[in-house]
């Protein structure tokens, strides 16, 4: 079984950046989810990609799935998980070249912990080269427009999603998001 993950970031590299993630299994699958990256993490496109991996691995655990191929357009994620992470762990999450901490080490460590009990295959795919990747990208971008404090939104293809939105210093309201 294949699953596609993607991250997105509005204003990447700027003070008001906002990152999000999307996970696409197949059309109309309840496991298709998206949401913002929690504000406790730096808001970048890379944290969006890594957080998508965390949420996907959590789904795999919760649903006791096996033989999963996780596809992503993030070379950073695939290279990190299939190559670099072995060294990072053995070097206390420090970079070989500078001795500095690995960027996003909390997310990398969480991914590593989630992988300890499951076996998945990681695959890099070119951006927009497969329908599933396009859908994961759409889900991640849709989540950039959700004003929330970390709630996950489930979204199926061609559906209207009801979302409870909590605005800063304002009331909770219901909003319909059209896909």
Coordinates of C-alpha atoms in Angstrom, one line a residue:
X1 CA 0.0 0.0 0.0
X2 CA 1.2 3.5 -0.9
X3 CA 0.7 6.7 1.0
X4 CA 1.8 10.2 -0.1
X5 CA 2.9 12.9 2.3
X6 CA 3.8 16.6 1.8
X7 CA 4.5 19.7 3.7
X8 CA 3.9 23.3 2.8
X9 CA 4.9 26.7 4.3
X10 CA 3.5 30.1 3.7
X11 CA 6.2 32.9 4.1
X12 CA 9.0 30.3 4.5
X13 CA 12.0 31.8 6.1
X14 CA 10.2 34.9 7.4
X15 CA 9.0 35.8 10.9
X16 CA 5.3 35.1 10.2
X17 CA 5.8 31.7 8.5
X18 CA 3.1 29.1 8.9
X19 CA 3.8 25.4 8.0
X20 CA 1.3 22.6 7.4
X21 CA 1.2 19.0 6.2
X22 CA -1.0 16.7 4.1
X23 CA -1.3 12.9 3.9
X24 CA -3.1 11.2 1.1
X25 CA -3.8 7.5 1.0
X26 CA -6.5 7.1 -1.7
X27 CA -9.6 9.0 -2.8
X28 CA -12.3 9.2 0.0
X29 CA -10.1 7.5 2.6
X30 CA -10.8 8.7 6.1
X31 CA -7.0 8.6 6.8
X32 CA -6.5 11.5 4.3
X33 CA -5.7 14.3 6.7
X34 CA -4.1 17.7 6.9
X35 CA -3.4 20.3 9.4
X36 CA -1.0 23.0 10.7
X37 CA 2.4 22.2 12.2
X38 CA 2.2 23.0 15.9
X39 CA 3.6 26.4 16.8
X40 CA 6.1 24.7 19.1
X41 CA 8.1 23.8 16.0
X42 CA 9.9 26.2 13.7
X43 CA 7.6 27.0 10.8
X44 CA 9.4 26.0 7.6
X45 CA 8.7 23.8 4.6
X46 CA 11.1 21.2 6.1
X47 CA 9.2 21.0 9.3
X48 CA 6.0 20.6 7.3
X49 CA 7.6 17.6 5.5
X50 CA 8.9 16.1 8.7
X51 CA 5.6 16.6 10.6
X52 CA 3.8 14.9 7.7
X53 CA 6.1 11.9 8.2
X54 CA 5.4 11.9 12.0
X55 CA 1.6 12.0 11.5
X56 CA 1.7 9.3 8.8
X57 CA 3.8 7.0 11.0
X58 CA 1.4 7.5 13.8
X59 CA -1.5 6.5 11.5
X60 CA 0.4 3.4 10.5
X61 CA 0.9 2.5 14.2
X62 CA -2.7 3.2 15.1
X63 CA -4.1 1.2 12.3
X64 CA -1.6 -1.6 12.6
X65 CA -0.6 -1.3 8.9
X66 CA 2.3 -3.1 7.2
X67 CA 4.0 -3.2 3.9
X68 CA 3.6 0.6 3.5
X69 CA 5.5 2.7 0.9
X70 CA 5.7 6.3 2.0
X71 CA 6.1 8.6 -1.0
X72 CA 7.3 12.2 -0.7
X73 CA 8.8 14.8 -3.0
X74 CA 11.2 15.8 -0.2
X75 CA 14.8 14.8 -0.9
X76 CA 15.6 16.2 2.6
X77 CA 13.3 13.7 4.3
X78 CA 14.2 10.7 2.2
X79 CA 18.0 11.3 2.4
X80 CA 17.8 12.0 6.1
X81 CA 15.8 8.9 7.0
X82 CA 17.5 6.5 4.7
X83 CA 21.1 7.7 5.1
X84 CA 21.9 10.5 7.6
X85 CA 19.9 9.5 10.6
X86 CA 22.2 6.6 11.5
X87 CA 25.2 8.9 11.9
X88 CA 23.1 11.6 13.6
X89 CA 21.9 9.2 16.3
X90 CA 25.4 7.7 16.9
X91 CA 26.7 11.3 17.2
X92 CA 24.1 12.5 19.7
X93 CA 22.1 14.3 17.0
X94 CA 25.1 16.5 16.0
X95 CA 26.4 17.3 12.5
X96 CA 29.7 15.7 11.6
X97 CA 31.0 18.7 9.8
X98 CA 30.3 21.4 12.5
X99 CA 29.3 19.6 15.6
X100 CA 26.1 21.7 15.7
X101 CA 22.8 20.2 16.5
X102 CA 20.9 18.6 13.6
X103 CA 18.2 21.0 12.5
X104 CA 14.7 19.8 13.5
X105 CA 16.3 17.1 15.7
X106 CA 13.1 16.8 17.8
X107 CA 11.1 15.8 14.7
X108 CA 13.9 13.5 13.4
X109 CA 14.1 11.8 16.8
X110 CA 10.3 11.4 16.9
X111 CA 10.4 9.8 13.4
X112 CA 13.2 7.5 14.5
X113 CA 11.2 6.4 17.6
X114 CA 8.1 5.7 15.5
X115 CA 10.1 3.6 13.1
X116 CA 11.5 1.4 15.9
X117 CA 8.5 -1.0 15.7
X118 CA 7.5 -0.8 12.1
X119 CA 9.1 -1.3 8.7
X120 CA 8.2 1.1 5.9
X121 CA 9.8 1.8 2.6
X122 CA 10.6 5.5 1.8
X123 CA 10.4 6.6 -1.8
X124 CA 11.3 10.0 -3.4
X125 CA 9.0 11.0 -6.2
X126 CA 9.3 14.1 -8.4
X127 CA 6.9 17.0 -7.5
X128 CA 3.6 16.7 -9.3
X129 CA 4.6 13.4 -10.9
X130 CA 2.0 11.2 -9.4
X131 CA -1.7 11.9 -8.6
X132 CA -1.2 10.9 -4.9
X133 CA 1.6 13.5 -4.5
X134 CA -0.5 16.2 -6.1
X135 CA -3.3 15.4 -3.7
X136 CA -1.0 15.4 -0.6
X137 CA 0.3 18.8 -1.8
X138 CA -3.3 20.1 -2.1
X139 CA -4.1 18.9 1.4
X140 CA -1.0 20.6 2.8
X141 CA -1.8 23.9 1.0
X142 CA -5.4 23.8 2.1
X143 CA -4.3 23.5 5.7
X144 CA -2.3 26.8 5.4
X145 CA -5.6 28.6 5.3
X146 CA -7.0 27.1 8.4
X147 CA -6.7 29.4 11.5
X148 CA -6.5 26.9 14.3
X149 CA -4.3 25.9 17.2
X150 CA -3.1 22.5 16.0
X151 CA -6.3 20.6 15.3
X152 CA -6.3 18.1 12.5
X153 CA -8.7 18.3 9.7
X154 CA -9.8 15.2 7.8
X155 CA -10.5 15.9 4.2
X156 CA -11.7 13.6 1.4
X157 CA -11.6 14.4 -2.3
X158 CA -14.3 16.7 -3.5
X159 CA -15.8 17.1 -0.1
X160 CA -16.9 20.0 2.1
X161 CA -15.0 19.9 5.4
X162 CA -16.6 21.5 8.5
X163 CA -13.9 22.9 10.7
X164 CA -14.2 24.5 14.1
X165 CA -12.0 27.5 14.0
X166 CA -10.8 29.3 17.1
X167 CA -9.6 32.8 16.3
X168 CA -7.2 34.8 18.6
X169 CA -9.3 36.9 21.1
X170 CA -12.4 35.9 19.3
X171 CA -15.3 33.4 19.3
X172 CA -15.2 29.8 18.0
X173 CA -17.0 29.6 14.7
X174 CA -17.8 27.0 12.1
X175 CA -16.4 27.4 8.6
X176 CA -16.9 25.3 5.5
X177 CA -13.8 24.6 3.4
X178 CA -14.5 23.7 -0.2
X179 CA -12.1 21.3 -2.0

